[in-house]
Coordinates of C-alpha atoms in Angstrom, one line a residue:
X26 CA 54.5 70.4 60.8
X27 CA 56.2 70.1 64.2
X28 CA 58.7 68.0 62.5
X29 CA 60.2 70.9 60.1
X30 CA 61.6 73.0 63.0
X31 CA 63.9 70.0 63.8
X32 CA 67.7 71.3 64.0
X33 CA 66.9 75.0 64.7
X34 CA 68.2 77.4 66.6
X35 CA 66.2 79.2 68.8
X36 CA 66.1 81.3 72.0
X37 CA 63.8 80.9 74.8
X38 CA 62.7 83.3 76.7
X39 CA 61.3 81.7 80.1
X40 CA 60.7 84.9 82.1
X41 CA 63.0 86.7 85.1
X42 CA 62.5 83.4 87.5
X43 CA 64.0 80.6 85.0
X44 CA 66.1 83.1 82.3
X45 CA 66.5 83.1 78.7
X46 CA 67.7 79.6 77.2
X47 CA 69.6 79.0 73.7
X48 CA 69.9 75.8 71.5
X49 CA 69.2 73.0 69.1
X50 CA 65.7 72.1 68.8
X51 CA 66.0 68.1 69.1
X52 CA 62.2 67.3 69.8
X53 CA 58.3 68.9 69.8
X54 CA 55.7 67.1 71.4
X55 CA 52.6 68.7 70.6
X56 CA 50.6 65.9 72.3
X57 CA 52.4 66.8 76.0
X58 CA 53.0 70.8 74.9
X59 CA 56.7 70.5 75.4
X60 CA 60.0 71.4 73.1
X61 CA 63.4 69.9 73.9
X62 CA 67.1 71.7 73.3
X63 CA 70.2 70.2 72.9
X64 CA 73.2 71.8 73.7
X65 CA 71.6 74.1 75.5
X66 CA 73.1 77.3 77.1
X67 CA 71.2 79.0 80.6
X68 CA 72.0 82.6 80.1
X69 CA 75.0 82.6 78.1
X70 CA 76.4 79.5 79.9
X71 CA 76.6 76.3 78.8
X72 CA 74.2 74.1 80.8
X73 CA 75.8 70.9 82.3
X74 CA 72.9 68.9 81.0
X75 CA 72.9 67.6 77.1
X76 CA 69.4 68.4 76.8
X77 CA 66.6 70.8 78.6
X78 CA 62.5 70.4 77.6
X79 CA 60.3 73.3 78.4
X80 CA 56.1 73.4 79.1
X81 CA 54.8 75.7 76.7
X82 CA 53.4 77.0 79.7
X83 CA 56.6 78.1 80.7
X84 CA 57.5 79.9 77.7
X85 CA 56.9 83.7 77.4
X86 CA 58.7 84.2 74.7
X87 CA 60.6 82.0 71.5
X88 CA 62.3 83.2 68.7
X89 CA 64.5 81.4 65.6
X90 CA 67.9 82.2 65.3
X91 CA 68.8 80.1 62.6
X92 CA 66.7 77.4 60.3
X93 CA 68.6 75.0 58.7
X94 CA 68.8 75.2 54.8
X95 CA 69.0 77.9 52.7
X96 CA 68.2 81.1 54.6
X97 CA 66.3 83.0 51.6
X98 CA 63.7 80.5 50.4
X99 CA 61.2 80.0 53.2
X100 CA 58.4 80.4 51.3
X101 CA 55.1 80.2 53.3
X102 CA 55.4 78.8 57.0
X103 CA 53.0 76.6 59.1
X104 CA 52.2 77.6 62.7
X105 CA 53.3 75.6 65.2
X106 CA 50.8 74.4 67.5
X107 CA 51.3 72.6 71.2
X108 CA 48.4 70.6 72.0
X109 CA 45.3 71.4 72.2
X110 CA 45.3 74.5 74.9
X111 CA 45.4 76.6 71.6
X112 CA 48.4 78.3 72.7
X113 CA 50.8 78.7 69.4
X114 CA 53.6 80.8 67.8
X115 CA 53.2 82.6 64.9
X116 CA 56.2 82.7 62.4
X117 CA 57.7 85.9 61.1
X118 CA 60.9 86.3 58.8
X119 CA 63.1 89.9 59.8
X120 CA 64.8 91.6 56.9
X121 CA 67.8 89.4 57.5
X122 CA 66.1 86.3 56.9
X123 CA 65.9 84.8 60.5
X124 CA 62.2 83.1 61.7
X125 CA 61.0 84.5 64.6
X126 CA 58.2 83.1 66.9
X127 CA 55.8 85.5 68.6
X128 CA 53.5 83.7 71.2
X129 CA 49.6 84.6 70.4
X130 CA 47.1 84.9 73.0
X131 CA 45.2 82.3 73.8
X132 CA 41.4 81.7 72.1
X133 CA 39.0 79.2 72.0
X134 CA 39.5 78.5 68.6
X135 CA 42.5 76.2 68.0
X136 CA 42.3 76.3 64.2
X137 CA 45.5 76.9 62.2
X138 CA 45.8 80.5 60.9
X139 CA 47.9 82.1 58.0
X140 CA 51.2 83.4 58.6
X141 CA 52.8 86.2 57.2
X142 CA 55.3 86.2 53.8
X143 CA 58.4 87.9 54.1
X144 CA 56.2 90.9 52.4
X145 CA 54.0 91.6 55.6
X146 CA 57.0 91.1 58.1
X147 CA 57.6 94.7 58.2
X148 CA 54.0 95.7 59.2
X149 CA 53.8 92.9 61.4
X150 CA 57.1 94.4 63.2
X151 CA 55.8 98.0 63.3
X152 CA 52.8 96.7 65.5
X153 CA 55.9 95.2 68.1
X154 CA 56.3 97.9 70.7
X155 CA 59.4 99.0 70.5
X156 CA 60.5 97.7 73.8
X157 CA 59.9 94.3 72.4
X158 CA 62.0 95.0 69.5
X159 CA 64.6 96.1 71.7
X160 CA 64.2 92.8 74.4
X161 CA 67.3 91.1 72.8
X162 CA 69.9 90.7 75.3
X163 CA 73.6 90.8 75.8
X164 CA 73.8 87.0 75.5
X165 CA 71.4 87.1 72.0
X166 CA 73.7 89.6 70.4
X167 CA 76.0 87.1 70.2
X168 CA 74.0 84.2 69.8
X169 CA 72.9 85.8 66.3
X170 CA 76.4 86.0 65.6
X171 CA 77.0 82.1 65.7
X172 CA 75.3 82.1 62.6
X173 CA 77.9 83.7 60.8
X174 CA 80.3 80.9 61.4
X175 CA 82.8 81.8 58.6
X176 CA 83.6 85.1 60.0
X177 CA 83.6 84.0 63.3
X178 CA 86.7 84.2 65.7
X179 CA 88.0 82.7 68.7
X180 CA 89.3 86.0 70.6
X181 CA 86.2 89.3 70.5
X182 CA 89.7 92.0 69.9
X183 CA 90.2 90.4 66.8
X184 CA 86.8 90.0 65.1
X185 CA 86.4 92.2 62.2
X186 CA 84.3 94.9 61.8
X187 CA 82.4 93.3 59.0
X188 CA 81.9 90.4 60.9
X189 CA 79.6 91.9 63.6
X190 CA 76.1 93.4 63.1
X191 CA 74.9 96.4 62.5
X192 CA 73.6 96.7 65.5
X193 CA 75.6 94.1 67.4
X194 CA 78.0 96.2 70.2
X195 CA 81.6 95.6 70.5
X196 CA 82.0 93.5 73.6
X197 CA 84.6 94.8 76.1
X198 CA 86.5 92.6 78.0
X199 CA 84.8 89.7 78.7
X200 CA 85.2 87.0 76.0
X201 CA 82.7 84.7 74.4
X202 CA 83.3 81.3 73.0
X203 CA 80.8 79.2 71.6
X204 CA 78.1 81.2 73.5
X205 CA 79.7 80.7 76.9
X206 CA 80.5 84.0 78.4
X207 CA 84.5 83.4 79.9
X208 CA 85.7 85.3 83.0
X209 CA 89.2 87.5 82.8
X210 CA 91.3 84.4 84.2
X211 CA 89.4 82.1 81.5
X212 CA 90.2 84.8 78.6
X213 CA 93.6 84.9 79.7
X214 CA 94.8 81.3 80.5
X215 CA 92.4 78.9 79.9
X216 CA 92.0 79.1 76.0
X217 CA 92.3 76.1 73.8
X218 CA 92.7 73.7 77.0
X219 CA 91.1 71.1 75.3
X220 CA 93.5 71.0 72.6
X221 CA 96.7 70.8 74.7
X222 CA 98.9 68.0 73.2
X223 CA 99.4 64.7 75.4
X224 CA 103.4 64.3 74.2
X225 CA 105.3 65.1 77.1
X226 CA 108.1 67.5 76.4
X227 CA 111.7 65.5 76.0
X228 CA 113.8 67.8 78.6
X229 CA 116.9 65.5 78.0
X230 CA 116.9 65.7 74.3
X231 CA 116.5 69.3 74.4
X232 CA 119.5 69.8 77.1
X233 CA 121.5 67.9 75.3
X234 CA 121.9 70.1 72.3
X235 CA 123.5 72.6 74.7
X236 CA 126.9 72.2 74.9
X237 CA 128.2 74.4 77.8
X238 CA 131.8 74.0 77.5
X239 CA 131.6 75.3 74.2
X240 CA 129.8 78.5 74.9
X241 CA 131.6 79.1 77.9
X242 CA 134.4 79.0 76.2
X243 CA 133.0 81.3 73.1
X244 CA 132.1 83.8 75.8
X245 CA 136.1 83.8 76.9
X246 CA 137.9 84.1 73.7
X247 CA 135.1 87.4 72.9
X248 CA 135.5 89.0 76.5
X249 CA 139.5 88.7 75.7
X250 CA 139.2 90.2 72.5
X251 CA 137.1 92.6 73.5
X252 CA 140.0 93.6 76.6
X253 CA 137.0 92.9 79.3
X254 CA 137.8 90.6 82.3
X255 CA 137.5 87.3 82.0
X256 CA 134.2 85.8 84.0
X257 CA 135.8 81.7 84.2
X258 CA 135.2 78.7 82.9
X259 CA 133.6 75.9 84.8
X260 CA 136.7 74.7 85.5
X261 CA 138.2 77.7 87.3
X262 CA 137.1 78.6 90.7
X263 CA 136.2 82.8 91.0
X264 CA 138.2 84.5 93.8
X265 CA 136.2 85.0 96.5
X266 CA 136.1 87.8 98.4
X267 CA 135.3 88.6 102.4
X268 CA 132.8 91.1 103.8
X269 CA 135.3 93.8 104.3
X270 CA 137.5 93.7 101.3
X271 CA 137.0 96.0 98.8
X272 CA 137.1 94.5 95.3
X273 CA 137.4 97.4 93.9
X274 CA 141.3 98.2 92.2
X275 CA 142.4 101.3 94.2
X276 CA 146.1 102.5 95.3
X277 CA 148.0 100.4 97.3
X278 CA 148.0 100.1 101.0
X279 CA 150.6 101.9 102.9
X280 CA 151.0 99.6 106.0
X281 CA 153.6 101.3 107.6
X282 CA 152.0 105.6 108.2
X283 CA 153.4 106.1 111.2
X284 CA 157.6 106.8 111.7
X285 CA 159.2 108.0 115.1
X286 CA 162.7 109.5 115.1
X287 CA 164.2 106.7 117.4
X288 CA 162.8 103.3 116.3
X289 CA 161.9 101.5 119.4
X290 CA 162.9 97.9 120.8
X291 CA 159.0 97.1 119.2
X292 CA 156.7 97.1 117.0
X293 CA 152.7 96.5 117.2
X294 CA 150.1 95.8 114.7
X295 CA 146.6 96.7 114.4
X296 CA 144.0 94.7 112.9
X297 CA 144.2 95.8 109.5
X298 CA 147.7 95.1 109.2
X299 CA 148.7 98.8 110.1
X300 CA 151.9 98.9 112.0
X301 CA 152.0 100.9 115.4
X302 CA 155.9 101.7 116.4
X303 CA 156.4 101.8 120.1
X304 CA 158.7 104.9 121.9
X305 CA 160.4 105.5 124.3
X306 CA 159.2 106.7 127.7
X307 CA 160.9 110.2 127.2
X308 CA 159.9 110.8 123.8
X309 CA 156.2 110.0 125.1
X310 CA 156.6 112.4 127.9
X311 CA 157.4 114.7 125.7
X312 CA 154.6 114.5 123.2
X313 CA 152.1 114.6 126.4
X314 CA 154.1 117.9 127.2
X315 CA 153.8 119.7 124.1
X316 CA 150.1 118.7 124.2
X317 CA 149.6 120.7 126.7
X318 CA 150.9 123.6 125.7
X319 CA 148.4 123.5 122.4
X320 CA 145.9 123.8 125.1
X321 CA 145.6 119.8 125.3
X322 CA 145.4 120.2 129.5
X323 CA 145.9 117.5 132.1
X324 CA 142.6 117.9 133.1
X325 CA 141.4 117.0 129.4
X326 CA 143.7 114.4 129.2
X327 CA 142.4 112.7 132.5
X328 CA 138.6 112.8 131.1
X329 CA 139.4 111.2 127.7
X330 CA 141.9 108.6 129.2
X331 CA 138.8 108.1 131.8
X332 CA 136.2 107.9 128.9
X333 CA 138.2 105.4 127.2
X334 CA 139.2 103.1 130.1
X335 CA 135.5 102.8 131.3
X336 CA 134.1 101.7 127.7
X337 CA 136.8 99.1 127.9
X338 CA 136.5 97.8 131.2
X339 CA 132.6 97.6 130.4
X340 CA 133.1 95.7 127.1
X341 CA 135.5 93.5 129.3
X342 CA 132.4 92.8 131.7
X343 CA 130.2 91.5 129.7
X344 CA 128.9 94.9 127.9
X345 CA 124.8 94.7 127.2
X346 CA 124.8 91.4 127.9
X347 CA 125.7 92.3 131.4
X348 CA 124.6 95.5 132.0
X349 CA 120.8 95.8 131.5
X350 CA 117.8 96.6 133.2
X351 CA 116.9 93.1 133.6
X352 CA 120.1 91.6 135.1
X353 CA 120.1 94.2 138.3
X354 CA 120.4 91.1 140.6
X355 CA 124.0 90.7 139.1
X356 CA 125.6 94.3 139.3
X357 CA 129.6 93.6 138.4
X358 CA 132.1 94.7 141.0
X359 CA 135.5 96.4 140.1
X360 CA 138.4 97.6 142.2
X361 CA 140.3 100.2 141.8
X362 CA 144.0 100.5 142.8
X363 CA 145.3 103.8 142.5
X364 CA 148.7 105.7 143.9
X365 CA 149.3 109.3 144.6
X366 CA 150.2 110.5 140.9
X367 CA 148.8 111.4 137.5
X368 CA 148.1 107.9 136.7
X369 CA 145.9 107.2 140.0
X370 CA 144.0 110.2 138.6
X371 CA 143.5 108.5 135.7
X372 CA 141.9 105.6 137.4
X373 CA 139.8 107.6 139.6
X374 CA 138.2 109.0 136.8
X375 CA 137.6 105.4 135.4
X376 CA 135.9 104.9 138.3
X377 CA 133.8 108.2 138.2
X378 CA 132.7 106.6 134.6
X379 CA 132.0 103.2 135.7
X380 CA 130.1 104.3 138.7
X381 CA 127.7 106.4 136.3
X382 CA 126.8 102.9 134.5
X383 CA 125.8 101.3 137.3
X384 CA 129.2 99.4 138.0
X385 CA 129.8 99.2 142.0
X386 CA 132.8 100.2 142.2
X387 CA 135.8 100.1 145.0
X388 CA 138.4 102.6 145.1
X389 CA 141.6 101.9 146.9
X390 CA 143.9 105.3 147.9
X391 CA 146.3 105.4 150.8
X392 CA 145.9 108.5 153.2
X393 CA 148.5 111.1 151.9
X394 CA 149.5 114.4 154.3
X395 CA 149.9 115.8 150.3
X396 CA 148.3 114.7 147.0
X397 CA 148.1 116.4 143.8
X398 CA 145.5 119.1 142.7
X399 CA 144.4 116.8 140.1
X400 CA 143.5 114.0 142.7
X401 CA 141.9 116.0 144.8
X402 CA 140.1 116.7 141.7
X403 CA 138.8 113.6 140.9
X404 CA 138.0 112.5 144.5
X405 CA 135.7 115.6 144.8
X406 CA 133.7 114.4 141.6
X407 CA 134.1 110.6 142.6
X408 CA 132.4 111.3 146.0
X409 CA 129.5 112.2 144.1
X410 CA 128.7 108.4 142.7
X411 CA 127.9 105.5 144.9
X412 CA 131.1 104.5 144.1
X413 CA 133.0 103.5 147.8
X414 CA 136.4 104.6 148.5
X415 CA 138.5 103.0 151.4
X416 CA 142.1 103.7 152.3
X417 CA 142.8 99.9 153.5
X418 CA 143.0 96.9 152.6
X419 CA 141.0 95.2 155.0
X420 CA 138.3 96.7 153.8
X421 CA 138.7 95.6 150.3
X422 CA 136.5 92.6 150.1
X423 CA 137.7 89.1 150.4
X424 CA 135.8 87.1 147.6
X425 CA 137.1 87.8 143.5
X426 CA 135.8 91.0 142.2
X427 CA 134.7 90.9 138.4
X428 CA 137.7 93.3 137.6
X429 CA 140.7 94.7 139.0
X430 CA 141.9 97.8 137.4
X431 CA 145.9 98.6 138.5
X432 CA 146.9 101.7 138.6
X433 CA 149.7 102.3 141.4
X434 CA 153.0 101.9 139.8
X435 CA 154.6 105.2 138.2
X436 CA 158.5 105.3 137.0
X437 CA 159.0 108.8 138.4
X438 CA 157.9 107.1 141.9
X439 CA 159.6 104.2 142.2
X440 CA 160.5 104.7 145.7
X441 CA 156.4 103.9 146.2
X442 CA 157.7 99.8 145.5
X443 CA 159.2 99.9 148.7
X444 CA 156.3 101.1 150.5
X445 CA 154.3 98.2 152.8
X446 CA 150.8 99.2 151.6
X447 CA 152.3 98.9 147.6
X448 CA 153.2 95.2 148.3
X449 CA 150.5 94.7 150.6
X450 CA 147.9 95.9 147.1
X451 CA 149.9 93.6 144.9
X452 CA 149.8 90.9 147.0
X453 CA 146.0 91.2 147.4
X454 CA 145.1 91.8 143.7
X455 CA 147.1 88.4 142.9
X456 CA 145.4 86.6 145.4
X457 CA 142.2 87.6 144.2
X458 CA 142.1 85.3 140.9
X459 CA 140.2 88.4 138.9
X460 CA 141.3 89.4 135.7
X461 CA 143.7 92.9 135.8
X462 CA 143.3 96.1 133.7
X463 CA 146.4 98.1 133.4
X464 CA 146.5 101.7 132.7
X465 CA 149.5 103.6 131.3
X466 CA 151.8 101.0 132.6
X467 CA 155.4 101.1 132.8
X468 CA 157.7 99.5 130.9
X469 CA 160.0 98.2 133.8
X470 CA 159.3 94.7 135.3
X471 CA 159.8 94.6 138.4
X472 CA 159.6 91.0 140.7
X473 CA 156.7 91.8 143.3
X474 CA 154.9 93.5 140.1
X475 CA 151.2 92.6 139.0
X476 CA 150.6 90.3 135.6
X477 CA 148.0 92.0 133.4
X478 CA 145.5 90.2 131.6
X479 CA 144.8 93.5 129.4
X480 CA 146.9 96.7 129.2
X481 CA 146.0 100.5 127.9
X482 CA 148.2 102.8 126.2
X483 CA 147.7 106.4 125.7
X484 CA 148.4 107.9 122.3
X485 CA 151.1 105.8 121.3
X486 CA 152.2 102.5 123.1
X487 CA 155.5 101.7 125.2
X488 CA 157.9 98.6 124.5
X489 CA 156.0 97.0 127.3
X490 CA 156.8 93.2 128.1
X491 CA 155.1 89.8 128.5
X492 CA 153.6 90.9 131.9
X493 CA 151.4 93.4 130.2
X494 CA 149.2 91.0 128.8
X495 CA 147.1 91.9 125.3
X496 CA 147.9 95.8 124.4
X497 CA 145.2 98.1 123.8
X498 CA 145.9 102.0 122.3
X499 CA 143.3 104.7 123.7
X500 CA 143.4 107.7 121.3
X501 CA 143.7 110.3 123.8
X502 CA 142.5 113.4 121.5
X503 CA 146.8 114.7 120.3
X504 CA 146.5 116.4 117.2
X505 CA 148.5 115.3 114.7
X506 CA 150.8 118.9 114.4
X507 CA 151.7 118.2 117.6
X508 CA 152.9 114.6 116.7
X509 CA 155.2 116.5 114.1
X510 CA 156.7 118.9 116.3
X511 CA 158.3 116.0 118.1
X512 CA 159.7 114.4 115.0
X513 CA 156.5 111.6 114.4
X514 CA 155.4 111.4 110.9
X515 CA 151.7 109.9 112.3
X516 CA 148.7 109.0 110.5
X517 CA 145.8 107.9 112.7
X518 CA 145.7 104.4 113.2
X519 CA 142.1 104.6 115.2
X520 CA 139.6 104.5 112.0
X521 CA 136.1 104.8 113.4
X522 CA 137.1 103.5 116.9
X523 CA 139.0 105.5 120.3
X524 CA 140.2 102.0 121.8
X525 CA 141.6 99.2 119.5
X526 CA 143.6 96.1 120.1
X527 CA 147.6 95.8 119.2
X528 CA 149.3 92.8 117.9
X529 CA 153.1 92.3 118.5
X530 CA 154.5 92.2 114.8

């Protein structure tokens, strides 16, 4: 009877165009040919539909996967005909007591005939090509496996090994659950969804069993037994530290590195709290002297003081904000005021420098019947930039220049003061509102003198006043034996700079 396969398992094979399809027999009409799954399962996934019907013309191939009941009393099975077109499936039990369902061909005769007992099954397989026998899938393997529901377990690594068939594979990585084949993110994170538990979890209760003073406080009394350094309660603010201090423990800082034999009327300050002593202007002339007979030449001297000054002055311009390809529309102008001694040399080979960068530079120098070698010097090399040089002051231009750079007074030619073109060069650089750059200036004031907005020493500064403005040092290349052969105990106050500002202390 149709009725008696009610509640079985079975597999359906419905060729390459609709697949192979698994489930509950729930209905067989043999009046319209048709049999009806529920819970079915399309190729190892679980159909969206509760229930699929087949044609019998559809059907290639059916087989029983498990008959409800006891599995070793079958006894003698009817055939199962659908309607009338005499096509049928014959019933025959394997060796591990599952029914399977063999399609016949189709005859003209649409009697009932005799199926196999479990005696002629083995025959009966025998005539099965052996490609049939072997026509289980991937998907069936596991399907046969259902049936062994005690042995069965969620997650394929963990199934036994006498929980699988004989001649059931071990599946690799992709997991099965309740016949549905699960992708890797599935396997992973998506087991047991459906019994996730609806109680929200109670964050406030939970926080509230944590009581932070008291393990803060358990965490201090063992870091202080223990002799390790103390990390702070809530209640105590950690020292903070800036970008450049090292919070490392190390020696301490010697601020003052640097002693002169005669202690100056002043004292400077660098930026890290190092202390700069001034001298005197004969002790500095005498260091400057010694240099040179270590081979420290005046000619040396002149390029590192002219080095130095330039990368000053073009900070003080405006630097790569100012001086780029893109801003050649707005070229800075500087004027330079030098006298007939060392320290006009030292300007004109500012000048040299600040011509090379682009700077247009104006050099002012009076027409001398003698000047010095070194002069002559410099003018040879300046003549070779676009820089302009002029020997008046008319032609000096009229409108404020980006940058004046002073260098005509000298101590050793103080007679120059009295000179017309000295007051006429004063008069015009403070009538031209632009900032001033002293270099090497004196230390005497002097009425008619010029107010400096920035001021460079060489090597080590001079007690210079008010009117020199902000102090800047220029390390000048003096080694330091040579600072200890005139009695200074110096350590170099520079780090990894040649120009750096000085504060008065």
């Amino acid at each position: 009877m149709a009725t008696d396969w009610l509640g079985s398992i079975v597999s359906i094979n419905c060729g390459e165009s609709l697949g192979v399809y698994q489930g509950r027999v729930s209905a067989v009409d043999q009046v319209s040919q048709t049999i009806s799954l529920t819970r079915p399962f399309h190729n190892g996934v679980k159909c969206l539909v509760p229930e699929v019907t087949f044609r019998a013309g559809d059907i290639t191939e059916l087989k029983i996967l498990e008959i409800p009941g006891d599995n070793q009393q079958f006894g003698d099975l009817h055939q199962v005909e659908l309607g009338p077109s005499g096509l049928g499936y014959q019933v025959g039990i394997n060796q591990n007591g599952l029914g399977k369902l063999i399609k016949k061909p189709s005859s003209s005769s649409s009697a009932p005939q005799n199926i196999p007992k479990r005696t002629d099954v083995r025959s009966q397989e025998a005539a099965v090509s052996p490609q049939q026998q072997c026509s289980k899938s991937y998907v069936d393997r596991h399907l046969e496996s259902l049936s062994q529901s005690k042995s069965f377990r969620r997650r394929h690594n963990s199934w036994s090994s006498s929980s699988r068939h004989p001649n059931q594979a071990t599946p690799k990585k992709s997991g099965v659950k309740n016949g549905q084949v699960k992708n890797k993110d599935d396997e992973c994170f998506g087991d047991d969804i459906e019994e996730i538990l609806d109680t929200d979890f109670d964050f406030e209760g939970n926080l509230a069993l944590f009581d932070k003073a008291a393990v803060f406080e358990e965490i201090d009394t063992h870091e202080r037994r223990g002799g390790a350094r103390s990390r702070g309660t809530p209640n105590e603010k950690p020292a903070r530290y800036r970008h450049d201090e090292n919070i490392l423990e190390s020696e301490p800082i010697v601020y003052r590195r640097i002693t002169v034999p005669h202690s100056g009327s002043k004292e400077f300050c660098t930026d890290s709290g190092l202390v700069v002593p001034s001298v005197s202007y004969e002790l500095h002339k005498k260091l400057l002297s010694v240099a040179e007979k270590h081979g420290l030449t005046l000619e040396r001297r002149l390029e590192m003081t002219g080095v130095c000054a330039s990368q000053m002055a073009l900070t003080l311009l405006g630097g790569p904000n100012r001086l780029n390809p893109k801003n050649v529309h707005q070229r800075p102008t500087v004027a330079l005021l030098c006298g007939p001694h060392v320290k006009g040399a030292q300007g004109i080979s500012c000048g040299r420098h600040l011509a090379n960068h682009d700077v247009q530079v104006i050099l002012f120098l009076p027409n001398f019947v003698k000047m010095l070698e070194s002069i002559t010097n410099e003018l040879s090399l300046f003549s070779k930039t676009q820089g302009q040089q002029v020997s008046s002051l008319k032609d000096l231009p009229t409108s404020p220049v980006d940058l004046v750079i002073n260098c005509l007074d000298c101590p050793e030619n103080a007679f120059l003061r009295d000179q017309p073109w000295y007051k006429a060069a004063v008069a015009w650089a403070n009538q031209n509102r632009a900032p001033v750059l002293s270099i090497d200036p004196s230390v005497h004031e002097v009425e008619q003198g010029i107010d400096a907005k920035w001021s460079l020493a060489l090597g080590l500064p001079l007690p210079l006043g008010d009117h020199a403005g902000r102090v800047y040092l220029c390390d000048i290349g003096i080694p330091q034996q040579v600072f200890q052969e005139v009695g200074i105990n110096y350590h170099s106050p520079f780090g990894c700079k040649f120009v750096i500002p000085l504060h008065s202390a």
